[in-house]
Amino acid sequence: MLIGIDLGGMSAKAAVLGKDNKLIGKTRVQTSRERSPEETSFALAQLARRAAEAAGVPFEEVEAIGIGSPGVIDSEKGVVVQWSNFAWKNVPLASYVEKYSGKKTFVLNDANSAALGEAKFGAGKNFDDCALVTIGTGVGLGVIIGGKLFEGFHGAGTEFGHMVIRQDGELCTCGRRGCFECYASATALIRSTREEMQRNRDSLLWKQALSLEGADGRTAFLAAKEGDEGAKRVLSDYFAVLGEGIVNLVNILRPQAVLIGGGISAEGENLLRPLREYIYPRLYVLDYAPLVLCCASLGNDAGLYGAIENARNKMQ
Ligand SMILES: [Zn+2]
């Protein structure tokens, strides 16, 4: 039996991979940057025990624990090299969790973990080469080539969100200007939605959001459905910038499929249709090497599945 843990800035979730590839015994614990890395590791080991208990699996039968963690991860050593949100630097997370759980533990970056989960258990399972683009506060990317995760040297690769698309553009959290995620993240969509609201007090965006603070990633989609021209413009600008980034990605890697994950993927065809319309005519040799563009299917479970799959691969 294998246990997966999805570590985040607000909480950590754990589950056991049961029969028919179902996640069972799901449990959760709050996380906080006030806790030391070792205290957090202890909490994760306890969480794994609780997941096993909830799944009705004796903890002795658990072979390994896989963790998906934010930050730059050295997946060979199981070290969180850098996680700025929690101010972690060179935290030997795998060793700490092993110490408190007595189980072999493996760590992977969370975007990579979600990609591995989708590739093996979700929307990517019929493709050997696929990429998961996760749209949230930033833009994450995980790449599967020939059924295997591609992480780059020391796991530092596939930082799609920090591809510069506008020199001297918006300031990014990474310190550079004009990064892709400054324009293509959900944060960026919300920013443009608010800008449009400020330009036009009569916009239907106000009806959806009620206030500037009330605007979220769905606001523009909802107002566009009601025919609001400003909302349609916000979305078409957003699809163009997101689409252009995906065109670049596909022209470089040429996966068989690109999966879109994150909260925005709940929009389904309202997101995919205009994105395909932007992307397909701009792709290199589309007829020869067609591309599938679809939404991720595992939602918040993708990271747990990927963490488990990584542990299984490493145990073999
Ligand atoms: Zn950046």
XYZ file of C-alpha atoms and ligand atoms in Angstrom:
317
model
C 0.000 0.000 0.000
C 1.118 3.532 -0.769
C 0.159 6.855 0.799
C 0.148 10.180 -1.006
C 0.420 13.586 0.644
C -0.340 16.901 -1.040
C 1.399 19.647 0.925
C 0.143 23.217 0.579
C 0.443 26.588 2.248
C -2.924 26.322 4.014
C -3.349 22.587 4.507
C -1.941 19.165 3.692
C -4.080 16.279 2.454
C -3.315 12.571 2.519
C -4.918 9.428 1.084
C -4.208 5.767 0.440
C -4.359 4.319 -3.068
C -6.993 1.604 -2.789
C -8.491 -0.972 -5.140
C -9.502 0.186 -8.645
C -7.129 3.152 -8.204
C -9.533 4.914 -5.850
C -8.213 7.246 -3.164
C -9.422 6.107 0.237
C -9.055 7.367 3.816
C -8.685 11.009 2.794
C -7.527 13.186 5.670
C -6.390 16.760 6.077
C -4.373 18.903 8.472
C -3.774 22.648 8.597
C -0.293 23.876 7.766
C 1.325 27.125 8.803
C 4.545 28.937 8.017
C 4.839 29.597 11.755
C 5.684 25.924 12.268
C 9.271 24.768 11.771
C 9.990 22.347 8.889
C 10.533 19.590 11.424
C 7.207 20.258 13.183
C 5.461 20.241 9.796
C 7.186 16.946 8.915
C 5.996 15.444 12.190
C 2.434 16.598 11.389
C 2.709 14.982 7.915
C 3.821 11.658 9.411
C 0.835 11.789 11.797
C -1.414 12.649 8.855
C -0.182 9.550 6.984
C -1.025 7.367 9.994
C -4.512 8.892 10.182
C -5.052 8.268 6.454
C -4.095 4.599 6.852
C -6.416 4.293 9.853
C -9.296 5.969 7.979
C -8.698 3.627 5.027
C -8.702 0.585 7.316
C -5.136 -0.316 6.364
C -2.690 -1.372 9.109
C 0.192 1.129 9.025
C 2.675 -1.798 8.853
C 1.301 -2.584 5.386
C 2.192 0.863 4.068
C 5.296 0.510 1.894
C 6.080 4.142 1.178
C 4.882 7.728 1.326
C 4.939 10.096 -1.650
C 4.713 13.862 -1.108
C 3.920 16.632 -3.575
C 5.336 19.900 -2.242
C 5.400 23.491 -3.442
C 8.775 25.000 -4.260
C 11.941 23.889 -5.992
C 12.428 20.230 -5.125
C 15.480 17.997 -5.447
C 13.447 14.857 -6.018
C 16.528 12.593 -5.969
C 17.389 13.636 -2.405
C 13.850 14.490 -1.242
C 14.942 18.011 -0.345
C 12.851 21.184 -0.579
C 15.582 23.422 -1.980
C 13.447 26.560 -1.758
C 9.825 27.286 -0.850
C 9.477 31.043 -0.547
C 5.929 31.063 0.907
C 7.137 29.130 3.984
C 10.699 30.561 3.840
C 12.064 26.992 3.622
C 15.602 26.521 2.332
C 17.251 23.114 1.890
C 14.744 21.269 4.072
C 15.384 17.474 4.011
C 11.633 16.790 3.976
C 11.891 13.117 2.950
C 14.398 12.338 5.751
C 12.296 14.138 8.380
C 9.067 12.358 7.388
C 10.947 9.026 7.263
C 12.237 9.671 10.768
C 8.736 10.269 12.186
C 6.836 7.681 10.110
C 9.395 4.894 9.704
C 8.395 4.740 6.006
C 10.466 5.361 2.910
C 9.423 8.823 1.664
C 9.757 10.551 -1.708
C 9.132 14.189 -2.620
C 8.179 15.793 -5.916
C 7.288 19.370 -6.903
C 3.498 19.841 -6.720
C 3.001 20.902 -10.367
C 5.032 17.882 -11.487
C 3.110 15.673 -9.102
C -0.230 16.842 -10.531
C 1.053 16.238 -14.073
C 2.183 12.710 -13.190
C -1.200 12.029 -11.566
C -3.155 13.266 -14.598
C -0.830 11.409 -16.972
C -1.230 8.046 -15.227
C -4.760 8.203 -13.790
C -6.560 11.147 -15.389
C -7.112 13.015 -18.647
C -3.609 12.176 -19.913
C -3.699 8.418 -19.472
C -4.045 7.673 -23.197
C -0.994 9.759 -24.149
C 2.718 8.985 -23.816
C 3.638 12.652 -24.190
C 1.519 15.231 -22.437
C 1.773 18.485 -20.537
C -0.355 19.797 -17.686
C -0.664 23.577 -17.484
C -2.046 24.561 -14.072
C -3.565 28.023 -13.882
C -3.816 29.542 -10.423
C -2.016 32.357 -8.613
C 0.814 31.526 -11.037
C 1.128 29.233 -14.059
C 2.588 25.792 -13.355
C 3.727 23.195 -15.865
C 4.437 19.491 -15.632
C 5.779 17.585 -18.631
C 5.535 13.842 -19.291
C 7.722 12.513 -22.108
C 7.542 8.864 -23.100
C 5.423 8.191 -20.006
C 8.114 9.653 -17.725
C 8.190 12.930 -15.861
C 10.701 15.445 -17.232
C 12.000 17.670 -14.426
C 15.141 19.240 -15.875
C 18.509 19.349 -14.106
C 18.082 19.010 -10.311
C 14.314 19.295 -10.814
C 14.643 22.986 -11.645
C 13.120 22.857 -15.129
C 9.748 23.473 -16.801
C 9.253 26.918 -15.222
C 6.762 27.866 -17.921
C 5.300 30.696 -15.826
C 8.625 32.519 -15.906
C 9.034 32.586 -19.661
C 9.277 36.303 -20.462
C 6.690 37.345 -23.049
C 6.889 41.152 -22.595
C 10.290 42.652 -22.017
C 10.033 45.415 -19.376
C 6.460 44.295 -18.654
C 4.739 43.661 -15.314
C 6.951 42.885 -12.309
C 6.841 39.169 -11.454
C 7.213 37.502 -8.040
C 10.476 36.002 -9.360
C 12.015 39.479 -9.636
C 11.994 39.727 -13.431
C 9.556 41.649 -15.605
C 7.041 40.461 -18.197
C 6.822 36.786 -17.206
C 4.046 34.699 -18.782
C 2.277 34.163 -15.459
C 1.901 37.940 -14.972
C -0.570 37.790 -17.895
C -1.877 34.213 -18.046
C -2.498 33.299 -14.389
C -5.917 33.473 -12.726
C -4.473 36.402 -10.759
C -3.891 38.243 -14.056
C -7.425 37.479 -15.294
C -8.862 38.878 -12.069
C -6.665 41.990 -12.404
C -7.944 42.657 -15.951
C -11.510 42.040 -14.791
C -11.088 44.723 -12.103
C -9.478 47.136 -14.575
C -12.475 46.750 -16.885
C -14.840 47.309 -13.939
C -13.038 50.555 -13.107
C -13.251 51.689 -16.749
C -16.963 51.005 -17.006
C -19.266 51.488 -14.006
C -22.242 50.140 -16.019
C -20.534 46.856 -16.884
C -22.374 43.628 -16.038
C -19.130 42.610 -14.313
C -20.343 44.715 -11.375
C -23.574 42.707 -11.224
C -21.559 39.474 -10.969
C -18.813 40.650 -8.618
C -20.833 43.213 -6.554
C -17.543 44.915 -5.633
C -13.975 45.128 -6.960
C -12.851 42.747 -4.207
C -15.677 40.377 -5.139
C -14.241 39.774 -8.640
C -12.751 36.311 -9.134
C -11.723 34.012 -11.966
C -15.373 33.282 -12.879
C -16.637 36.874 -13.007
C -15.655 37.613 -16.621
C -17.031 34.239 -17.817
C -20.389 34.899 -16.112
C -20.740 38.452 -17.445
C -19.657 37.371 -20.957
C -22.436 34.757 -20.958
C -24.890 37.614 -20.345
C -23.481 39.418 -23.369
C -21.302 42.035 -21.657
C -18.897 43.444 -24.271
C -16.233 44.482 -21.746
C -16.182 40.997 -20.228
C -15.869 39.449 -23.702
C -12.909 41.741 -24.408
C -11.233 40.805 -21.101
C -11.624 37.136 -21.998
C -10.493 37.397 -25.610
C -7.341 39.266 -24.504
C -6.771 36.611 -21.858
C -7.290 33.699 -24.288
C -4.860 35.335 -26.720
C -2.047 35.616 -24.190
C -2.659 32.171 -22.648
C -3.064 30.674 -26.116
C 0.164 32.233 -27.398
C 2.090 30.747 -24.461
C 0.605 27.316 -25.136
C 1.484 27.629 -28.854
C 5.109 28.283 -27.836
C 5.073 25.342 -25.445
C 3.599 22.983 -28.027
C 5.948 24.117 -30.795
C 8.930 23.334 -28.531
C 7.839 20.043 -26.928
C 5.096 18.797 -29.247
C 3.151 16.704 -26.750
C 0.120 14.748 -27.964
C -2.061 16.518 -25.432
C -2.092 19.679 -23.333
C -4.275 19.469 -20.232
C -5.507 22.600 -18.490
C -5.827 22.406 -14.707
C -6.641 24.796 -11.858
C -9.953 26.378 -10.866
C -10.470 27.884 -14.330
C -10.762 24.397 -15.875
C -14.255 24.231 -14.332
C -15.268 26.504 -17.267
C -14.832 23.494 -19.577
C -15.760 24.231 -23.190
C -16.220 27.959 -22.462
C -12.468 27.978 -21.932
C -11.393 25.257 -24.381
C -13.336 26.365 -27.456
C -11.859 29.893 -27.719
C -8.417 28.573 -26.738
C -8.493 25.984 -29.518
C -9.640 28.669 -31.963
C -6.590 30.723 -31.013
C -4.064 27.900 -30.796
C -4.782 25.544 -33.702
C -4.278 27.959 -36.635
C -0.973 29.068 -35.109
C 0.590 25.665 -34.478
C 3.422 24.354 -36.570
C 2.444 21.390 -38.822
C -0.901 20.789 -37.086
C -2.142 18.341 -39.743
C 0.929 16.167 -39.380
C 1.010 16.200 -35.569
C -2.459 16.998 -34.211
C -2.860 18.267 -30.667
C -5.538 17.411 -28.118
C -6.442 20.299 -25.818
C -8.624 19.308 -22.891
C -9.211 19.916 -19.198
C -7.560 17.949 -16.419
C -9.961 15.438 -14.887
C -8.738 14.698 -11.368
C -9.223 18.173 -9.892
C -7.645 18.544 -6.456
C -6.782 14.830 -6.348
C -4.186 15.031 -9.144
C -1.367 15.886 -6.729
C -2.189 12.969 -4.431
C -2.262 10.527 -7.347
C 1.037 11.855 -8.687
C 2.757 11.702 -5.299
C 1.686 8.050 -5.012
C 2.786 7.247 -8.577
C 6.190 8.815 -7.907
C 6.622 6.713 -4.736
C 5.646 3.584 -6.680
C 8.166 4.353 -9.463
C 10.949 5.020 -6.952
C 10.240 1.810 -5.009
C 10.667 -0.355 -8.125
Zn 8.713 35.366 -13.206
